[in-house]
mmCIF file of C-alpha atoms and ligand atoms in Angstrom:
data_model
loop_
_atom_site.group_PDB
_atom_site.id
_atom_site.type_symbol
_atom_site.label_atom_id
_atom_site.label_comp_id
_atom_site.label_asym_id
_atom_site.label_seq_id
_atom_site.Cartn_x
_atom_site.Cartn_y
_atom_site.Cartn_z
ATOM 1 C CA UNK Z 1 196.410 90.845 54.077
ATOM 2 C CA UNK Z 2 194.267 90.040 51.103
ATOM 3 C CA UNK Z 3 191.062 92.040 50.974
ATOM 4 C CA UNK Z 4 188.115 90.471 49.307
ATOM 5 C CA UNK Z 5 184.432 91.114 48.884
ATOM 6 C CA UNK Z 6 182.236 88.739 50.822
ATOM 7 C CA UNK Z 7 180.055 86.507 48.682
ATOM 8 C CA UNK Z 8 176.651 85.052 49.378
ATOM 9 C CA UNK Z 9 174.913 82.224 47.537
ATOM 10 C CA UNK Z 10 171.252 83.289 47.626
ATOM 11 C CA UNK Z 11 168.736 80.510 46.976
ATOM 12 C CA UNK Z 12 165.362 82.196 46.411
ATOM 13 C CA UNK Z 13 162.744 82.599 43.692
ATOM 14 C CA UNK Z 14 162.385 85.550 41.356
ATOM 15 C CA UNK Z 15 158.873 86.978 41.360
ATOM 16 C CA UNK Z 16 158.075 89.482 38.635
ATOM 17 C CA UNK Z 17 155.607 91.441 40.710
ATOM 18 C CA UNK Z 18 155.809 92.099 44.440
ATOM 19 C CA UNK Z 19 158.893 92.944 46.468
ATOM 20 C CA UNK Z 20 159.692 89.462 47.745
ATOM 21 C CA UNK Z 21 162.635 87.043 47.528
ATOM 22 C CA UNK Z 22 165.421 88.016 45.075
ATOM 23 C CA UNK Z 23 163.720 91.373 44.441
ATOM 24 C CA UNK Z 24 164.627 92.405 47.985
ATOM 25 C CA UNK Z 25 167.531 90.065 48.760
ATOM 26 C CA UNK Z 26 169.776 91.442 45.991
ATOM 27 C CA UNK Z 27 169.335 95.192 46.649
ATOM 28 C CA UNK Z 28 169.621 94.870 50.430
ATOM 29 C CA UNK Z 29 172.773 92.759 50.470
ATOM 30 C CA UNK Z 30 174.322 94.788 47.651
ATOM 31 C CA UNK Z 31 173.671 98.011 49.582
ATOM 32 C CA UNK Z 32 175.388 96.391 52.557
ATOM 33 C CA UNK Z 33 178.541 95.900 50.483
ATOM 34 C CA UNK Z 34 178.190 92.192 49.818
ATOM 35 C CA UNK Z 35 178.204 90.249 46.565
ATOM 36 C CA UNK Z 36 175.096 88.205 45.836
ATOM 37 C CA UNK Z 37 175.240 85.091 43.639
ATOM 38 C CA UNK Z 38 171.592 84.165 43.009
ATOM 39 C CA UNK Z 39 170.572 80.559 42.617
ATOM 40 C CA UNK Z 40 166.967 80.994 41.447
ATOM 41 C CA UNK Z 41 164.535 78.310 42.561
ATOM 42 C CA UNK Z 42 161.607 79.364 40.369
ATOM 43 C CA UNK Z 43 160.445 82.238 38.209
ATOM 44 C CA UNK Z 44 156.941 83.504 38.883
ATOM 45 C CA UNK Z 45 154.905 86.255 37.270
ATOM 46 C CA UNK Z 46 154.148 87.457 40.801
ATOM 47 C CA UNK Z 47 154.412 86.029 44.299
ATOM 48 C CA UNK Z 48 151.797 83.520 45.354
ATOM 49 C CA UNK Z 49 149.606 85.834 47.408
ATOM 50 C CA UNK Z 50 148.076 87.079 44.147
ATOM 51 C CA UNK Z 51 145.078 85.008 43.031
ATOM 52 C CA UNK Z 52 146.810 83.717 39.913
ATOM 53 C CA UNK Z 53 150.407 83.507 38.730
ATOM 54 C CA UNK Z 54 152.694 81.656 36.317
ATOM 55 C CA UNK Z 55 155.340 79.390 37.850
ATOM 56 C CA UNK Z 56 158.484 78.078 36.168
ATOM 57 C CA UNK Z 57 160.161 75.441 38.325
ATOM 58 C CA UNK Z 58 163.964 75.610 38.072
ATOM 59 C CA UNK Z 59 164.797 72.424 39.986
ATOM 60 C CA UNK Z 60 166.810 70.924 37.127
ATOM 61 C CA UNK Z 61 168.754 74.116 36.541
ATOM 62 C CA UNK Z 62 169.670 74.314 40.213
ATOM 63 C CA UNK Z 63 171.786 71.142 40.074
ATOM 64 C CA UNK Z 64 173.584 72.547 37.040
ATOM 65 C CA UNK Z 65 174.325 75.775 38.934
ATOM 66 C CA UNK Z 66 175.822 73.824 41.837
ATOM 67 C CA UNK Z 67 177.978 71.769 39.493
ATOM 68 C CA UNK Z 68 179.195 74.794 37.512
ATOM 69 C CA UNK Z 69 179.914 76.786 40.675
ATOM 70 C CA UNK Z 70 181.910 73.860 42.009
ATOM 71 C CA UNK Z 71 183.957 73.773 38.796
ATOM 72 C CA UNK Z 72 184.545 77.523 39.080
ATOM 73 C CA UNK Z 73 185.911 76.955 42.570
ATOM 74 C CA UNK Z 74 183.649 79.597 44.092
ATOM 75 C CA UNK Z 75 183.887 80.239 47.824
ATOM 76 C CA UNK Z 76 180.958 81.648 49.741
ATOM 77 C CA UNK Z 77 180.969 83.420 53.082
ATOM 78 C CA UNK Z 78 177.305 82.604 53.462
ATOM 79 C CA UNK Z 79 174.630 80.417 51.974
ATOM 80 C CA UNK Z 80 171.254 82.030 52.366
ATOM 81 C CA UNK Z 81 168.113 80.112 51.447
ATOM 82 C CA UNK Z 82 164.475 81.181 51.265
ATOM 83 C CA UNK Z 83 161.442 80.188 49.206
ATOM 84 C CA UNK Z 84 161.818 76.757 47.611
ATOM 85 C CA UNK Z 85 159.593 75.703 44.739
ATOM 86 C CA UNK Z 86 159.607 71.928 45.333
ATOM 87 C CA UNK Z 87 160.816 69.419 47.952
ATOM 88 C CA UNK Z 88 163.451 68.090 45.529
ATOM 89 C CA UNK Z 89 165.067 71.518 45.672
ATOM 90 C CA UNK Z 90 165.899 71.003 49.333
ATOM 91 C CA UNK Z 91 168.077 68.038 48.365
ATOM 92 C CA UNK Z 92 169.942 70.265 45.931
ATOM 93 C CA UNK Z 93 170.322 72.907 48.624
ATOM 94 C CA UNK Z 94 171.767 70.241 50.928
ATOM 95 C CA UNK Z 95 174.207 69.358 48.165
ATOM 96 C CA UNK Z 96 175.090 73.054 47.835
ATOM 97 C CA UNK Z 97 175.725 73.287 51.576
ATOM 98 C CA UNK Z 98 177.769 70.071 51.634
ATOM 99 C CA UNK Z 99 179.875 71.305 48.725
ATOM 100 C CA UNK Z 100 180.422 74.913 49.750
ATOM 101 C CA UNK Z 101 180.010 75.137 53.526
ATOM 102 C CA UNK Z 102 183.357 73.694 54.474
ATOM 103 C CA UNK Z 103 184.580 75.720 57.450
ATOM 104 C CA UNK Z 104 183.292 77.404 60.596
ATOM 105 C CA UNK Z 105 183.870 80.938 59.272
ATOM 106 C CA UNK Z 106 181.021 80.417 56.834
ATOM 107 C CA UNK Z 107 177.378 80.640 57.816
ATOM 108 C CA UNK Z 108 174.235 79.074 56.459
ATOM 109 C CA UNK Z 109 171.049 81.056 56.968
ATOM 110 C CA UNK Z 110 167.749 79.370 56.222
ATOM 111 C CA UNK Z 111 164.509 81.242 56.125
ATOM 112 C CA UNK Z 112 161.994 78.368 56.163
ATOM 113 C CA UNK Z 113 159.417 80.134 53.999
ATOM 114 C CA UNK Z 114 156.178 78.197 54.502
ATOM 115 C CA UNK Z 115 153.364 80.513 55.507
ATOM 116 C CA UNK Z 116 152.067 83.428 57.532
ATOM 117 C CA UNK Z 117 149.146 84.367 59.778
ATOM 118 C CA UNK Z 118 148.628 80.731 60.769
ATOM 119 C CA UNK Z 119 148.366 79.482 57.173
ATOM 120 C CA UNK Z 120 150.566 77.612 54.708
ATOM 121 C CA UNK Z 121 151.270 79.518 51.447
ATOM 122 C CA UNK Z 122 149.058 78.441 48.573
ATOM 123 C CA UNK Z 123 151.655 76.814 46.320
ATOM 124 C CA UNK Z 124 153.067 74.687 49.173
ATOM 125 C CA UNK Z 125 151.923 71.452 50.757
ATOM 126 C CA UNK Z 126 152.675 69.408 53.870
ATOM 127 C CA UNK Z 127 155.555 67.628 52.148
ATOM 128 C CA UNK Z 128 157.260 71.004 52.035
ATOM 129 C CA UNK Z 129 156.987 71.290 55.816
ATOM 130 C CA UNK Z 130 158.846 67.982 56.208
ATOM 131 C CA UNK Z 131 161.403 69.181 53.684
ATOM 132 C CA UNK Z 132 162.058 72.416 55.564
ATOM 133 C CA UNK Z 133 162.294 70.471 58.798
ATOM 134 C CA UNK Z 134 165.166 68.522 57.272
ATOM 135 C CA UNK Z 135 166.851 71.561 55.813
ATOM 136 C CA UNK Z 136 166.978 73.554 59.048
ATOM 137 C CA UNK Z 137 169.198 70.839 60.547
ATOM 138 C CA UNK Z 138 171.957 72.080 58.238
ATOM 139 C CA UNK Z 139 171.539 75.778 59.070
ATOM 140 C CA UNK Z 140 173.425 77.924 61.570
ATOM 141 C CA UNK Z 141 170.703 80.568 61.639
ATOM 142 C CA UNK Z 142 166.992 80.160 60.947
ATOM 143 C CA UNK Z 143 164.351 82.890 60.818
ATOM 144 C CA UNK Z 144 160.834 81.407 60.919
ATOM 145 C CA UNK Z 145 157.867 83.625 61.650
ATOM 146 C CA UNK Z 146 155.533 82.357 64.363
ATOM 147 C CA UNK Z 147 153.410 80.449 61.819
ATOM 148 C CA UNK Z 148 156.473 78.702 60.402
ATOM 149 C CA UNK Z 149 157.774 77.885 63.880
ATOM 150 C CA UNK Z 150 154.489 76.092 64.646
ATOM 151 C CA UNK Z 151 154.455 74.295 61.281
ATOM 152 C CA UNK Z 152 158.056 73.114 61.761
ATOM 153 C CA UNK Z 153 157.376 71.889 65.277
ATOM 154 C CA UNK Z 154 154.064 70.319 64.228
ATOM 155 C CA UNK Z 155 152.117 72.209 66.895
ATOM 156 C CA UNK Z 156 148.877 74.202 66.502
ATOM 157 C CA UNK Z 157 149.309 77.881 65.623
ATOM 158 C CA UNK Z 158 148.773 80.116 68.625
ATOM 159 C CA UNK Z 159 148.488 83.806 67.795
ATOM 160 C CA UNK Z 160 149.424 84.760 71.354
ATOM 161 C CA UNK Z 161 151.984 82.253 72.518
ATOM 162 C CA UNK Z 162 152.914 82.712 76.184
ATOM 163 C CA UNK Z 163 156.551 83.749 76.505
ATOM 164 C CA UNK Z 164 157.647 80.667 78.459
ATOM 165 C CA UNK Z 165 156.054 78.384 75.827
ATOM 166 C CA UNK Z 166 157.784 80.385 73.113
ATOM 167 C CA UNK Z 167 161.169 80.096 74.826
ATOM 168 C CA UNK Z 168 160.730 76.330 75.174
ATOM 169 C CA UNK Z 169 159.768 76.071 71.508
ATOM 170 C CA UNK Z 170 162.858 78.025 70.464
ATOM 171 C CA UNK Z 171 165.027 75.694 72.501
ATOM 172 C CA UNK Z 172 163.330 72.634 71.024
ATOM 173 C CA UNK Z 173 163.840 73.785 67.450
ATOM 174 C CA UNK Z 174 167.480 74.749 68.113
ATOM 175 C CA UNK Z 175 168.075 71.179 69.288
ATOM 176 C CA UNK Z 176 167.241 70.100 65.728
ATOM 177 C CA UNK Z 177 170.448 71.844 64.548
ATOM 178 C CA UNK Z 178 170.576 75.629 64.259
ATOM 179 C CA UNK Z 179 172.765 77.683 66.610
ATOM 180 C CA UNK Z 180 170.551 80.749 66.350
ATOM 181 C CA UNK Z 181 166.764 80.820 66.023
ATOM 182 C CA UNK Z 182 165.050 84.120 65.280
ATOM 183 C CA UNK Z 183 161.246 84.182 65.403
ATOM 184 C CA UNK Z 184 159.320 87.118 63.937
ATOM 185 C CA UNK Z 185 155.669 88.283 64.031
ATOM 186 C CA UNK Z 186 155.121 87.771 67.753
ATOM 187 C CA UNK Z 187 152.260 89.559 69.491
ATOM 188 C CA UNK Z 188 151.316 89.794 73.128
ATOM 189 C CA UNK Z 189 147.713 89.436 74.198
ATOM 190 C CA UNK Z 190 146.130 92.773 75.057
ATOM 191 C CA UNK Z 191 148.867 94.772 73.351
ATOM 192 C CA UNK Z 192 148.051 95.538 69.730
ATOM 193 C CA UNK Z 193 150.515 98.423 69.507
ATOM 194 C CA UNK Z 194 153.665 96.300 69.435
ATOM 195 C CA UNK Z 195 155.138 93.392 67.531
ATOM 196 C CA UNK Z 196 158.217 91.469 68.641
ATOM 197 C CA UNK Z 197 161.116 89.436 67.425
ATOM 198 C CA UNK Z 198 162.551 86.886 69.854
ATOM 199 C CA UNK Z 199 165.874 85.158 69.265
ATOM 200 C CA UNK Z 200 167.695 82.314 70.967
ATOM 201 C CA UNK Z 201 171.452 81.963 70.875
ATOM 202 C CA UNK Z 202 172.092 78.328 71.779
ATOM 203 C CA UNK Z 203 175.790 78.502 72.616
ATOM 204 C CA UNK Z 204 175.374 81.596 74.818
ATOM 205 C CA UNK Z 205 172.112 80.261 76.260
ATOM 206 C CA UNK Z 206 170.616 83.734 75.779
ATOM 207 C CA UNK Z 207 167.229 84.957 74.596
ATOM 208 C CA UNK Z 208 166.928 88.409 73.006
ATOM 209 C CA UNK Z 209 163.796 90.419 72.381
ATOM 210 C CA UNK Z 210 163.369 93.422 70.096
ATOM 211 C CA UNK Z 211 160.113 95.347 69.854
ATOM 212 C CA UNK Z 212 158.669 97.451 67.081
ATOM 213 C CA UNK Z 213 155.547 99.542 66.723
ATOM 214 C CA UNK Z 214 152.819 97.503 65.051
ATOM 215 C CA UNK Z 215 151.094 98.797 61.940
ATOM 216 C CA UNK Z 216 147.829 97.095 60.950
ATOM 217 C CA UNK Z 217 148.917 96.137 57.439
ATOM 218 C CA UNK Z 218 150.301 93.012 55.780
ATOM 219 C CA UNK Z 219 153.079 93.417 53.232
ATOM 220 C CA UNK Z 220 154.437 90.264 51.564
ATOM 221 C CA UNK Z 221 158.235 90.020 51.505
ATOM 222 C CA UNK Z 222 158.946 91.687 54.853
ATOM 223 C CA UNK Z 223 160.328 88.352 56.102
ATOM 224 C CA UNK Z 224 162.719 88.211 53.142
ATOM 225 C CA UNK Z 225 163.848 91.793 53.754
ATOM 226 C CA UNK Z 226 164.250 91.073 57.473
ATOM 227 C CA UNK Z 227 166.432 87.984 56.962
ATOM 228 C CA UNK Z 228 168.479 89.757 54.301
ATOM 229 C CA UNK Z 229 169.391 92.530 56.759
ATOM 230 C CA UNK Z 230 170.208 89.904 59.419
ATOM 231 C CA UNK Z 231 172.462 88.102 56.931
ATOM 232 C CA UNK Z 232 174.200 91.317 55.865
ATOM 233 C CA UNK Z 233 174.652 92.511 59.442
ATOM 234 C CA UNK Z 234 176.139 89.211 60.629
ATOM 235 C CA UNK Z 235 178.556 89.225 57.679
ATOM 236 C CA UNK Z 236 179.505 92.807 58.524
ATOM 237 C CA UNK Z 237 180.475 91.557 61.988
ATOM 238 C CA UNK Z 238 177.493 92.772 64.036
ATOM 239 C CA UNK Z 239 176.559 90.967 67.232
ATOM 240 C CA UNK Z 240 173.246 89.097 67.209
ATOM 241 C CA UNK Z 241 171.324 91.830 69.119
ATOM 242 C CA UNK Z 242 172.761 94.538 66.834
ATOM 243 C CA UNK Z 243 171.727 92.546 63.776
ATOM 244 C CA UNK Z 244 168.233 92.079 65.234
ATOM 245 C CA UNK Z 245 167.894 95.758 66.010
ATOM 246 C CA UNK Z 246 169.001 96.809 62.521
ATOM 247 C CA UNK Z 247 166.650 94.375 60.815
ATOM 248 C CA UNK Z 248 163.659 95.388 62.938
ATOM 249 C CA UNK Z 249 164.368 99.073 62.360
ATOM 250 C CA UNK Z 250 164.694 98.550 58.615
ATOM 251 C CA UNK Z 251 161.343 96.783 58.353
ATOM 252 C CA UNK Z 252 159.693 99.350 60.582
ATOM 253 C CA UNK Z 253 161.022 102.150 58.446
ATOM 254 C CA UNK Z 254 160.001 100.362 55.235
ATOM 255 C CA UNK Z 255 156.474 99.833 56.511
ATOM 256 C CA UNK Z 256 156.158 103.446 57.649
ATOM 257 C CA UNK Z 257 157.450 104.646 54.279
ATOM 258 C CA UNK Z 258 154.697 102.622 52.598
ATOM 259 C CA UNK Z 259 151.756 102.898 54.979
ATOM 260 C CA UNK Z 260 150.689 106.427 54.018
ATOM 261 C CA UNK Z 261 150.250 105.646 50.330
ATOM 262 C CA UNK Z 262 147.082 104.571 48.612
ATOM 263 C CA UNK Z 263 148.630 101.423 47.431
ATOM 264 C CA UNK Z 264 148.196 97.718 46.697
ATOM 265 C CA UNK Z 265 149.866 96.185 49.764
ATOM 266 C CA UNK Z 266 150.563 92.978 47.843
ATOM 267 C CA UNK Z 267 153.435 94.798 46.125
ATOM 268 C CA UNK Z 268 155.322 94.872 49.424
ATOM 269 C CA UNK Z 269 157.196 97.611 51.276
ATOM 270 C CA UNK Z 270 158.908 100.404 49.346
ATOM 271 C CA UNK Z 271 162.390 98.966 49.847
ATOM 272 C CA UNK Z 272 163.866 101.442 47.369
ATOM 273 C CA UNK Z 273 162.840 104.357 49.603
ATOM 274 C CA UNK Z 274 164.659 103.100 52.676
ATOM 275 C CA UNK Z 275 167.599 101.192 51.218
ATOM 276 C CA UNK Z 276 170.071 103.998 51.918
ATOM 277 C CA UNK Z 277 169.339 103.838 55.654
ATOM 278 C CA UNK Z 278 171.397 100.633 55.666
ATOM 279 C CA UNK Z 279 174.512 102.785 55.106
ATOM 280 C CA UNK Z 280 173.848 104.977 58.150
ATOM 281 C CA UNK Z 281 175.739 104.439 61.419
ATOM 282 C CA UNK Z 282 174.007 101.697 63.362
ATOM 283 C CA UNK Z 283 171.599 103.004 65.994
ATOM 284 C CA UNK Z 284 170.885 100.485 68.658
ATOM 285 C CA UNK Z 285 167.790 101.293 70.614
ATOM 286 C CA UNK Z 286 165.475 98.547 71.574
ATOM 287 C CA UNK Z 287 166.993 95.135 72.213
ATOM 288 C CA UNK Z 288 166.767 93.501 75.632
ATOM 289 C CA UNK Z 289 167.730 90.210 77.194
ATOM 290 C CA UNK Z 290 164.751 88.054 78.096
HETATM 291 O O1 LIG D 1 158.174 86.296 50.886
HETATM 292 C C1 LIG D 1 157.790 85.048 50.843
HETATM 293 C C2 LIG D 1 157.534 84.580 49.454
HETATM 294 C C3 LIG D 1 158.593 84.327 48.613
HETATM 295 N N1 LIG D 1 158.404 83.855 47.369
HETATM 296 C C4 LIG D 1 157.174 83.621 46.894
HETATM 297 C C5 LIG D 1 156.062 83.860 47.700
HETATM 298 C C6 LIG D 1 156.238 84.357 49.004
HETATM 299 C C7 LIG D 1 155.086 84.651 49.834
HETATM 300 O O2 LIG D 1 153.986 84.690 49.448
HETATM 301 O O3 LIG D 1 154.843 83.612 47.226
HETATM 302 C C8 LIG D 1 156.994 83.093 45.518
#
């Protein structure tokens, strides 16, 4: 049997300051024993939650990457997409998927990065919502946070979405294409000590829920770190609930490693302090069927 290293095409921006996008995607997937081939969407001086930043749009370069990769005959085990700098980039990503996602052993993971805490990110507009809506049709796995779920479905943001409503919304969005929908940043009314991730596996007809202790702090890039661990875990052969548990534990650990510092939260969680925990034997402790 031929042994080979699994390869991931990672379509994300590179932000010079703040642990978001490629700054967390590359170290996490590398630590998990996977090869990352970055397809940068934009280069920013920092992520967009800083008041001001430079922004180099790489839309034209992206098409050239796809063409050169095709000529090289590259084969990817996964295509993993995150922050896109312009709607045109989604078309190029579709081209990438059409060219390289050619069999059922491969997976496409789309993190529809659009916003957080009920708001659209500053550099994005409503055209981007429509773009992401189209892109998720091509994905096997999507990982919106609750804000992004509402934006994609075109429904008002509800901070405390009743569980039955949430389950219906997950089903509705899975009918648009993806086999697995994972929604992060869920809170239950009257319980400010916990935060949840809820996932729907369409073919199994199962809902999974994983809880974590809530810390009252916002760190940009946790969604990128979360989806990177999910991607790595699925490629390592973990079941969906195992992957969810690992990703939740990683973020929880990263936030706890950061929380005690006097620190500018905009720089994100101290990924470098907790990266090695990804090598440890998997400890499954909190997933449940809903
Ligand atoms: O983590 C999401 C993200 C990724 N990339 C850029 C961002 C953000 C969130 O603010 O601004 C450029």
